[in-house]
Amino acid sequence: MLRITAARGVLGALLVPLALTGCGGESGLSKAELTKQADAVCKRHYEKISAGANKLLAGGKLPTPQKFGRFAHQTLIPEYTAQIRELRELKDFAEPYKTWLANSEATRAKIMKKPALITNGANFVVVNAESDRLGLSRQCHVGPS
């Protein structure tokens, strides 16, 4: 009888940590929750970038290179940078999300070096396709639609 009680105690001591790991011990977000939170982050920054772009294009004329450069450096790049930073703060995401964020960082670096890249959506096909595969909204896309 003592052996059975001792065995139960050892077994119980081993099962408690396993139970905690399997039930509620996970701190990661579900795919649905991650998508919801990521979309909310993207929407916030998309709205700021869109408002700036609408102001820049008011009157139906294309901006001068100087005005476009100012928009890129004062609005677009800072908002995209903040968006990526906020998206990185979402915890415990899967590898495809990490890949998309890494490619988003690389895209941001390219835009910082040459802001005119933002005018051609073909420059962002890969990163935008990754966003689509993750189920994120189009507000998480980069560049013109």
Tab-separated table of N, CA and C in Angstrom:
chain	number	residue	atom	x	y	z
A	1	MET	N	0.821	-1.190	0.000
A	1	MET	CA	0.000	0.000	0.000
A	1	MET	C	0.866	1.256	0.000
A	2	LEU	N	1.943	1.233	0.757
A	2	LEU	CA	2.845	2.375	0.821
A	2	LEU	C	3.453	2.662	-0.544
A	3	ARG	N	3.779	1.564	-1.266
A	3	ARG	CA	4.354	1.717	-2.588
A	3	ARG	C	3.366	2.389	-3.544
A	4	ILE	N	2.119	2.017	-3.513
A	4	ILE	CA	1.094	2.588	-4.380
A	4	ILE	C	0.899	4.062	-4.050
A	5	THR	N	0.845	4.410	-2.783
A	5	THR	CA	0.682	5.804	-2.371
A	5	THR	C	1.874	6.633	-2.823
A	6	ALA	N	3.073	6.102	-2.640
A	6	ALA	CA	4.279	6.816	-3.067
A	6	ALA	C	4.284	6.982	-4.583
A	7	ALA	N	3.889	5.936	-5.296
A	7	ALA	CA	3.845	6.002	-6.757
A	7	ALA	C	2.830	7.048	-7.213
A	8	ARG	N	1.691	7.098	-6.543
A	8	ARG	CA	0.683	8.114	-6.877
A	8	ARG	C	1.228	9.520	-6.639
A	9	GLY	N	1.961	9.675	-5.535
A	9	GLY	CA	2.543	10.989	-5.231
A	9	GLY	C	3.536	11.427	-6.291
A	10	VAL	N	4.398	10.504	-6.715
A	10	VAL	CA	5.381	10.811	-7.764
A	10	VAL	C	4.666	11.103	-9.071
A	11	LEU	N	3.694	10.251	-9.421
A	11	LEU	CA	2.932	10.444	-10.644
A	11	LEU	C	2.197	11.788	-10.612
A	12	GLY	N	1.599	12.098	-9.480
A	12	GLY	CA	0.903	13.380	-9.336
A	12	GLY	C	1.854	14.549	-9.493
A	13	ALA	N	3.036	14.438	-8.908
A	13	ALA	CA	4.027	15.510	-9.014
A	13	ALA	C	4.468	15.711	-10.456
A	14	LEU	N	4.505	14.636	-11.229
A	14	LEU	CA	4.885	14.742	-12.637
A	14	LEU	C	3.746	15.264	-13.497
A	15	LEU	N	2.520	14.924	-13.175
A	15	LEU	CA	1.379	15.315	-13.998
A	15	LEU	C	0.950	16.766	-13.802
A	16	VAL	N	1.150	17.328	-12.631
A	16	VAL	CA	0.723	18.712	-12.392
A	16	VAL	C	1.404	19.682	-13.357
A	17	PRO	N	2.741	19.644	-13.490
A	17	PRO	CA	3.350	20.562	-14.453
A	17	PRO	C	2.879	20.309	-15.880
A	18	LEU	N	2.674	19.042	-16.248
A	18	LEU	CA	2.177	18.738	-17.585
A	18	LEU	C	0.780	19.300	-17.786
A	19	ALA	N	-0.050	19.187	-16.795
A	19	ALA	CA	-1.414	19.710	-16.891
A	19	ALA	C	-1.396	21.226	-17.025
A	20	LEU	N	-0.517	21.881	-16.290
A	20	LEU	CA	-0.427	23.335	-16.376
A	20	LEU	C	0.072	23.770	-17.742
A	21	THR	N	0.994	23.005	-18.301
A	21	THR	CA	1.508	23.333	-19.619
A	21	THR	C	0.431	23.164	-20.676
A	22	GLY	N	-0.373	22.138	-20.554
A	22	GLY	CA	-1.385	21.859	-21.562
A	22	GLY	C	-2.659	22.649	-21.399
A	23	CYS	N	-2.955	23.143	-20.228
A	23	CYS	CA	-4.242	23.803	-19.984
A	23	CYS	C	-4.038	25.181	-19.388
A	24	GLY	N	-3.990	26.164	-20.226
A	24	GLY	CA	-3.938	27.525	-19.732
A	24	GLY	C	-2.540	28.022	-19.445
A	25	GLY	N	-1.540	27.183	-19.536
A	25	GLY	CA	-0.181	27.630	-19.309
A	25	GLY	C	0.401	28.325	-20.523
A	26	GLU	N	-0.271	28.213	-21.659
A	26	GLU	CA	0.223	28.837	-22.872
A	26	GLU	C	-0.131	30.317	-22.855
A	27	SER	N	0.842	31.146	-23.206
A	27	SER	CA	0.585	32.582	-23.213
A	27	SER	C	0.406	33.105	-24.629
A	28	GLY	N	0.534	32.229	-25.634
A	28	GLY	CA	0.427	32.655	-27.018
A	28	GLY	C	-0.993	33.011	-27.406
A	29	LEU	N	-1.093	33.808	-28.461
A	29	LEU	CA	-2.392	34.198	-28.987
A	29	LEU	C	-2.874	33.144	-29.974
A	30	SER	N	-4.168	32.955	-30.044
A	30	SER	CA	-4.717	32.093	-31.087
A	30	SER	C	-4.537	32.821	-32.416
A	31	LYS	N	-4.632	32.085	-33.519
A	31	LYS	CA	-4.489	32.704	-34.835
A	31	LYS	C	-5.542	33.793	-35.027
A	32	ALA	N	-6.762	33.518	-34.600
A	32	ALA	CA	-7.843	34.494	-34.752
A	32	ALA	C	-7.559	35.760	-33.947
A	33	GLU	N	-7.073	35.601	-32.719
A	33	GLU	CA	-6.781	36.763	-31.875
A	33	GLU	C	-5.583	37.538	-32.413
A	34	LEU	N	-4.566	36.826	-32.883
A	34	LEU	CA	-3.399	37.485	-33.466
A	34	LEU	C	-3.806	38.296	-34.688
A	35	THR	N	-4.619	37.703	-35.551
A	35	THR	CA	-5.091	38.396	-36.749
A	35	THR	C	-5.892	39.635	-36.371
A	36	LYS	N	-6.766	39.497	-35.399
A	36	LYS	CA	-7.595	40.624	-34.947
A	36	LYS	C	-6.719	41.761	-34.416
A	37	GLN	N	-5.749	41.426	-33.575
A	37	GLN	CA	-4.879	42.456	-32.999
A	37	GLN	C	-3.968	43.079	-34.055
A	38	ALA	N	-3.420	42.249	-34.941
A	38	ALA	CA	-2.544	42.768	-35.997
A	38	ALA	C	-3.326	43.690	-36.925
A	39	ASP	N	-4.532	43.287	-37.301
A	39	ASP	CA	-5.363	44.132	-38.161
A	39	ASP	C	-5.668	45.473	-37.501
A	40	ALA	N	-5.901	45.475	-36.200
A	40	ALA	CA	-6.174	46.729	-35.485
A	40	ALA	C	-4.953	47.649	-35.529
A	41	VAL	N	-3.770	47.082	-35.358
A	41	VAL	CA	-2.532	47.874	-35.434
A	41	VAL	C	-2.383	48.447	-36.840
A	42	CYS	N	-2.532	47.590	-37.842
A	42	CYS	CA	-2.376	48.040	-39.226
A	42	CYS	C	-3.392	49.127	-39.575
A	43	LYS	N	-4.619	48.948	-39.130
A	43	LYS	CA	-5.677	49.920	-39.433
A	43	LYS	C	-5.327	51.303	-38.895
A	44	ARG	N	-4.847	51.349	-37.673
A	44	ARG	CA	-4.494	52.625	-37.046
A	44	ARG	C	-3.449	53.376	-37.882
A	45	HIS	N	-2.420	52.668	-38.307
A	45	HIS	CA	-1.349	53.312	-39.067
A	45	HIS	C	-1.756	53.567	-40.517
A	46	TYR	N	-2.539	52.676	-41.076
A	46	TYR	CA	-3.051	52.851	-42.435
A	46	TYR	C	-3.871	54.144	-42.523
A	47	GLU	N	-4.704	54.375	-41.529
A	47	GLU	CA	-5.541	55.581	-41.528
A	47	GLU	C	-4.693	56.848	-41.490
A	48	LYS	N	-3.624	56.843	-40.716
A	48	LYS	CA	-2.748	58.018	-40.643
A	48	LYS	C	-2.006	58.228	-41.959
A	49	ILE	N	-1.512	57.137	-42.544
A	49	ILE	CA	-0.810	57.247	-43.828
A	49	ILE	C	-1.782	57.700	-44.911
A	50	SER	N	-2.979	57.138	-44.937
A	50	SER	CA	-3.982	57.502	-45.940
A	50	SER	C	-4.387	58.964	-45.823
A	51	ALA	N	-4.561	59.440	-44.598
A	51	ALA	CA	-4.921	60.849	-44.401
A	51	ALA	C	-3.822	61.753	-44.950
A	52	GLY	N	-2.575	61.410	-44.679
A	52	GLY	CA	-1.451	62.193	-45.200
A	52	GLY	C	-1.370	62.132	-46.714
A	53	ALA	N	-1.613	60.956	-47.281
A	53	ALA	CA	-1.570	60.799	-48.738
A	53	ALA	C	-2.706	61.576	-49.396
A	54	ASN	N	-3.893	61.527	-48.805
A	54	ASN	CA	-5.026	62.278	-49.356
A	54	ASN	C	-4.749	63.774	-49.344
A	55	LYS	N	-4.135	64.245	-48.292
A	55	LYS	CA	-3.778	65.663	-48.202
A	55	LYS	C	-2.735	66.005	-49.269
A	56	LEU	N	-1.769	65.116	-49.441
A	56	LEU	CA	-0.703	65.325	-50.417
A	56	LEU	C	-1.255	65.361	-51.839
A	57	LEU	N	-2.257	64.543	-52.111
A	57	LEU	CA	-2.818	64.437	-53.462
A	57	LEU	C	-4.042	65.323	-53.679
A	58	ALA	N	-4.398	66.122	-52.690
A	58	ALA	CA	-5.561	67.012	-52.811
A	58	ALA	C	-5.386	67.909	-54.030
A	59	GLY	N	-6.448	68.096	-54.757
A	59	GLY	CA	-6.388	68.924	-55.956
A	59	GLY	C	-6.098	68.108	-57.203
A	60	GLY	N	-5.862	66.815	-57.047
A	60	GLY	CA	-5.688	65.941	-58.197
A	60	GLY	C	-4.333	65.993	-58.878
A	61	LYS	N	-3.377	66.686	-58.299
A	61	LYS	CA	-2.045	66.766	-58.905
A	61	LYS	C	-1.074	65.862	-58.165
A	62	LEU	N	-0.120	65.344	-58.912
A	62	LEU	CA	0.947	64.583	-58.274
A	62	LEU	C	1.858	65.546	-57.529
A	63	PRO	N	2.357	65.150	-56.391
A	63	PRO	CA	3.237	66.039	-55.629
A	63	PRO	C	4.608	66.165	-56.287
A	64	THR	N	5.275	67.230	-55.963
A	64	THR	CA	6.661	67.382	-56.417
A	64	THR	C	7.505	66.342	-55.690
A	65	PRO	N	8.661	66.001	-56.235
A	65	PRO	CA	9.534	65.058	-55.529
A	65	PRO	C	9.870	65.524	-54.110
A	66	GLN	N	10.014	66.824	-53.930
A	66	GLN	CA	10.329	67.365	-52.600
A	66	GLN	C	9.163	67.125	-51.632
A	67	LYS	N	7.940	67.396	-52.083
A	67	LYS	CA	6.770	67.183	-51.224
A	67	LYS	C	6.571	65.698	-50.929
A	68	PHE	N	6.793	64.861	-51.942
A	68	PHE	CA	6.658	63.428	-51.719
A	68	PHE	C	7.703	62.949	-50.718
A	69	GLY	N	8.931	63.430	-50.860
A	69	GLY	CA	9.997	63.053	-49.927
A	69	GLY	C	9.666	63.464	-48.500
A	70	ARG	N	9.106	64.649	-48.350
A	70	ARG	CA	8.712	65.120	-47.022
A	70	ARG	C	7.615	64.222	-46.439
A	71	PHE	N	6.622	63.880	-47.268
A	71	PHE	CA	5.559	62.969	-46.829
A	71	PHE	C	6.148	61.619	-46.417
A	72	ALA	N	7.045	61.100	-47.235
A	72	ALA	CA	7.647	59.793	-46.940
A	72	ALA	C	8.390	59.826	-45.608
A	73	HIS	N	9.182	60.868	-45.389
A	73	HIS	CA	10.013	60.926	-44.179
A	73	HIS	C	9.266	61.406	-42.935
A	74	GLN	N	8.194	62.165	-43.120
A	74	GLN	CA	7.468	62.682	-41.959
A	74	GLN	C	6.235	61.852	-41.596
A	75	THR	N	5.710	61.107	-42.544
A	75	THR	CA	4.483	60.352	-42.277
A	75	THR	C	4.644	58.862	-42.566
A	76	LEU	N	4.901	58.536	-43.806
A	76	LEU	CA	4.885	57.141	-44.226
A	76	LEU	C	5.902	56.283	-43.482
A	77	ILE	N	7.160	56.661	-43.521
A	77	ILE	CA	8.199	55.844	-42.879
A	77	ILE	C	8.010	55.781	-41.365
A	78	PRO	N	7.754	56.901	-40.682
A	78	PRO	CA	7.526	56.793	-39.227
A	78	PRO	C	6.315	55.928	-38.871
A	79	GLU	N	5.240	56.027	-39.639
A	79	GLU	CA	4.052	55.214	-39.354
A	79	GLU	C	4.314	53.736	-39.620
A	80	TYR	N	5.002	53.436	-40.717
A	80	TYR	CA	5.320	52.038	-41.028
A	80	TYR	C	6.273	51.467	-39.981
A	81	THR	N	7.222	52.275	-39.545
A	81	THR	CA	8.156	51.851	-38.493
A	81	THR	C	7.401	51.557	-37.198
A	82	ALA	N	6.504	52.452	-36.817
A	82	ALA	CA	5.715	52.259	-35.589
A	82	ALA	C	4.813	51.031	-35.714
A	83	GLN	N	4.249	50.825	-36.891
A	83	GLN	CA	3.388	49.658	-37.113
A	83	GLN	C	4.175	48.375	-36.900
A	84	ILE	N	5.349	48.273	-37.498
A	84	ILE	CA	6.168	47.063	-37.344
A	84	ILE	C	6.544	46.860	-35.880
A	85	ARG	N	6.922	47.938	-35.211
A	85	ARG	CA	7.290	47.838	-33.787
A	85	ARG	C	6.113	47.311	-32.962
A	86	GLU	N	4.926	47.844	-33.193
A	86	GLU	CA	3.741	47.387	-32.455
A	86	GLU	C	3.391	45.938	-32.797
A	87	LEU	N	3.558	45.558	-34.048
A	87	LEU	CA	3.271	44.180	-34.444
A	87	LEU	C	4.243	43.211	-33.788
A	88	ARG	N	5.488	43.628	-33.595
A	88	ARG	CA	6.482	42.778	-32.922
A	88	ARG	C	6.130	42.578	-31.445
A	89	GLU	N	5.385	43.505	-30.865
A	89	GLU	CA	5.022	43.403	-29.451
A	89	GLU	C	3.960	42.332	-29.190
A	90	LEU	N	3.257	41.912	-30.234
A	90	LEU	CA	2.299	40.815	-30.075
A	90	LEU	C	3.116	39.564	-29.796
A	91	LYS	N	2.741	38.812	-28.795
A	91	LYS	CA	3.595	37.723	-28.294
A	91	LYS	C	3.297	36.361	-28.908
A	92	ASP	N	4.340	35.548	-28.905
A	92	ASP	CA	4.260	34.117	-29.224
A	92	ASP	C	3.576	33.820	-30.550
A	93	PHE	N	4.077	34.413	-31.610
A	93	PHE	CA	3.491	34.153	-32.908
A	93	PHE	C	4.298	33.112	-33.671
A	94	ALA	N	3.680	32.525	-34.676
A	94	ALA	CA	4.269	31.420	-35.438
A	94	ALA	C	5.306	31.923	-36.441
A	95	GLU	N	6.043	30.990	-36.984
A	95	GLU	CA	7.134	31.290	-37.916
A	95	GLU	C	6.697	32.109	-39.136
A	96	PRO	N	5.559	31.809	-39.788
A	96	PRO	CA	5.177	32.634	-40.940
A	96	PRO	C	4.999	34.114	-40.571
A	97	TYR	N	4.512	34.382	-39.380
A	97	TYR	CA	4.340	35.761	-38.918
A	97	TYR	C	5.709	36.407	-38.707
A	98	LYS	N	6.648	35.651	-38.134
A	98	LYS	CA	8.009	36.158	-37.936
A	98	LYS	C	8.661	36.472	-39.276
A	99	THR	N	8.444	35.600	-40.261
A	99	THR	CA	9.001	35.819	-41.600
A	99	THR	C	8.420	37.083	-42.210
A	100	TRP	N	7.108	37.249	-42.093
A	100	TRP	CA	6.463	38.450	-42.632
A	100	TRP	C	7.020	39.703	-41.964
A	101	LEU	N	7.204	39.673	-40.645
A	101	LEU	CA	7.764	40.835	-39.952
A	101	LEU	C	9.197	41.108	-40.402
A	102	ALA	N	9.991	40.067	-40.571
A	102	ALA	CA	11.371	40.247	-41.039
A	102	ALA	C	11.377	40.859	-42.439
A	103	ASN	N	10.503	40.380	-43.308
A	103	ASN	CA	10.413	40.949	-44.653
A	103	ASN	C	9.850	42.362	-44.627
A	104	SER	N	8.973	42.646	-43.682
A	104	SER	CA	8.459	44.010	-43.516
A	104	SER	C	9.588	44.946	-43.094
A	105	GLU	N	10.451	44.481	-42.201
A	105	GLU	CA	11.620	45.274	-41.783
A	105	GLU	C	12.532	45.549	-42.974
A	106	ALA	N	12.783	44.532	-43.786
A	106	ALA	CA	13.637	44.699	-44.966
A	106	ALA	C	13.003	45.684	-45.947
A	107	THR	N	11.693	45.603	-46.098
A	107	THR	CA	10.966	46.529	-46.969
A	107	THR	C	11.085	47.952	-46.446
A	108	ARG	N	10.931	48.111	-45.150
A	108	ARG	CA	11.060	49.440	-44.537
A	108	ARG	C	12.451	50.010	-44.789
A	109	ALA	N	13.475	49.189	-44.652
A	109	ALA	CA	14.852	49.643	-44.878
A	109	ALA	C	15.034	50.114	-46.322
A	110	LYS	N	14.445	49.388	-47.273
A	110	LYS	CA	14.536	49.790	-48.685
A	110	LYS	C	13.826	51.122	-48.916
A	111	ILE	N	12.653	51.271	-48.314
A	111	ILE	CA	11.896	52.514	-48.474
A	111	ILE	C	12.660	53.684	-47.862
A	112	MET	N	13.306	53.446	-46.738
A	112	MET	CA	14.073	54.520	-46.099
A	112	MET	C	15.207	54.982	-47.013
A	113	LYS	N	15.841	54.054	-47.717
A	113	LYS	CA	16.940	54.407	-48.620
A	113	LYS	C	16.437	55.083	-49.885
A	114	LYS	N	15.270	54.631	-50.361
A	114	LYS	CA	14.736	55.158	-51.616
A	114	LYS	C	13.213	55.256	-51.518
A	115	PRO	N	12.703	56.358	-50.956
A	115	PRO	CA	11.260	56.503	-50.746
A	115	PRO	C	10.416	56.370	-52.012
A	116	ALA	N	10.968	56.676	-53.171
A	116	ALA	CA	10.195	56.585	-54.412
A	116	ALA	C	9.735	55.157	-54.701
A	117	LEU	N	10.351	54.166	-54.073
A	117	LEU	CA	9.920	52.771	-54.252
A	117	LEU	C	8.454	52.584	-53.889
A	118	ILE	N	7.965	53.395	-52.974
A	118	ILE	CA	6.607	53.236	-52.468
A	118	ILE	C	5.560	53.472	-53.559
A	119	THR	N	5.929	54.140	-54.635
A	119	THR	CA	4.954	54.459	-55.676
A	119	THR	C	4.627	53.280	-56.584
A	120	ASN	N	5.414	52.207	-56.521
A	120	ASN	CA	5.206	51.059	-57.401
A	120	ASN	C	4.868	49.817	-56.581
A	121	GLY	N	3.618	49.394	-56.661
A	121	GLY	CA	3.156	48.242	-55.898
A	121	GLY	C	3.897	46.952	-56.207
A	122	ALA	N	4.521	46.863	-57.378
A	122	ALA	CA	5.273	45.657	-57.746
A	122	ALA	C	6.444	45.419	-56.797
A	123	ASN	N	6.909	46.463	-56.130
A	123	ASN	CA	8.022	46.328	-55.185
A	123	ASN	C	7.624	45.585	-53.910
A	124	PHE	N	6.336	45.379	-53.713
A	124	PHE	CA	5.854	44.836	-52.439
A	124	PHE	C	5.017	43.570	-52.598
A	125	VAL	N	5.118	42.931	-53.753
A	125	VAL	CA	4.308	41.743	-54.035
A	125	VAL	C	4.562	40.648	-53.002
A	126	VAL	N	5.819	40.386	-52.679
A	126	VAL	CA	6.161	39.288	-51.767
A	126	VAL	C	5.632	39.556	-50.363
A	127	VAL	N	5.949	40.714	-49.803
A	127	VAL	CA	5.534	41.008	-48.428
A	127	VAL	C	4.008	41.105	-48.327
A	128	ASN	N	3.362	41.623	-49.362
A	128	ASN	CA	1.900	41.707	-49.337
A	128	ASN	C	1.258	40.326	-49.486
A	129	ALA	N	1.868	39.446	-50.284
A	129	ALA	CA	1.354	38.073	-50.412
A	129	ALA	C	1.487	37.334	-49.080
A	130	GLU	N	2.580	37.579	-48.358
A	130	GLU	CA	2.746	36.965	-47.033
A	130	GLU	C	1.651	37.439	-46.088
A	131	SER	N	1.347	38.723	-46.142
A	131	SER	CA	0.275	39.283	-45.320
A	131	SER	C	-1.055	38.600	-45.642
A	132	ASP	N	-1.317	38.404	-46.926
A	132	ASP	CA	-2.553	37.732	-47.347
A	132	ASP	C	-2.603	36.297	-46.837
A	133	ARG	N	-1.486	35.579	-46.945
A	133	ARG	CA	-1.456	34.182	-46.480
A	133	ARG	C	-1.708	34.088	-44.981
A	134	LEU	N	-1.328	35.120	-44.246
A	134	LEU	CA	-1.571	35.138	-42.805
A	134	LEU	C	-3.019	35.487	-42.473
A	135	GLY	N	-3.779	35.904	-43.491
A	135	GLY	CA	-5.180	36.254	-43.268
A	135	GLY	C	-5.367	37.673	-42.762
A	136	LEU	N	-4.350	38.514	-42.939
A	136	LEU	CA	-4.433	39.899	-42.473
A	136	LEU	C	-5.186	40.751	-43.489
A	137	SER	N	-5.714	41.866	-43.034
A	137	SER	CA	-6.465	42.759	-43.915
A	137	SER	C	-5.518	43.465	-44.885
A	138	ARG	N	-6.101	44.044	-45.922
A	138	ARG	CA	-5.303	44.791	-46.908
A	138	ARG	C	-4.670	46.029	-46.276
A	139	GLN	N	-5.148	46.429	-45.128
A	139	GLN	CA	-4.544	47.569	-44.439
A	139	GLN	C	-3.152	47.231	-43.913
A	140	CYS	N	-2.799	45.956	-43.925
A	140	CYS	CA	-1.448	45.532	-43.542
A	140	CYS	C	-0.519	45.481	-44.753
A	141	HIS	N	-1.038	45.817	-45.935
A	141	HIS	CA	-0.209	45.851	-47.139
A	141	HIS	C	0.667	47.097	-47.151
A	142	VAL	N	1.700	47.024	-47.973
A	142	VAL	CA	2.601	48.158	-48.186
A	142	VAL	C	2.400	48.629	-49.619
A	143	GLY	N	2.469	49.932	-49.823
A	143	GLY	CA	2.425	50.482	-51.171
A	143	GLY	C	1.021	50.626	-51.710
A	144	PRO	N	0.949	51.128	-52.947
A	144	PRO	CA	-0.359	51.335	-53.567
A	144	PRO	C	-1.038	50.006	-53.868
A	145	SER	N	-2.349	50.014	-53.775
A	145	SER	CA	-3.114	48.776	-54.030
A	145	SER	C	-3.315	48.557	-55.502
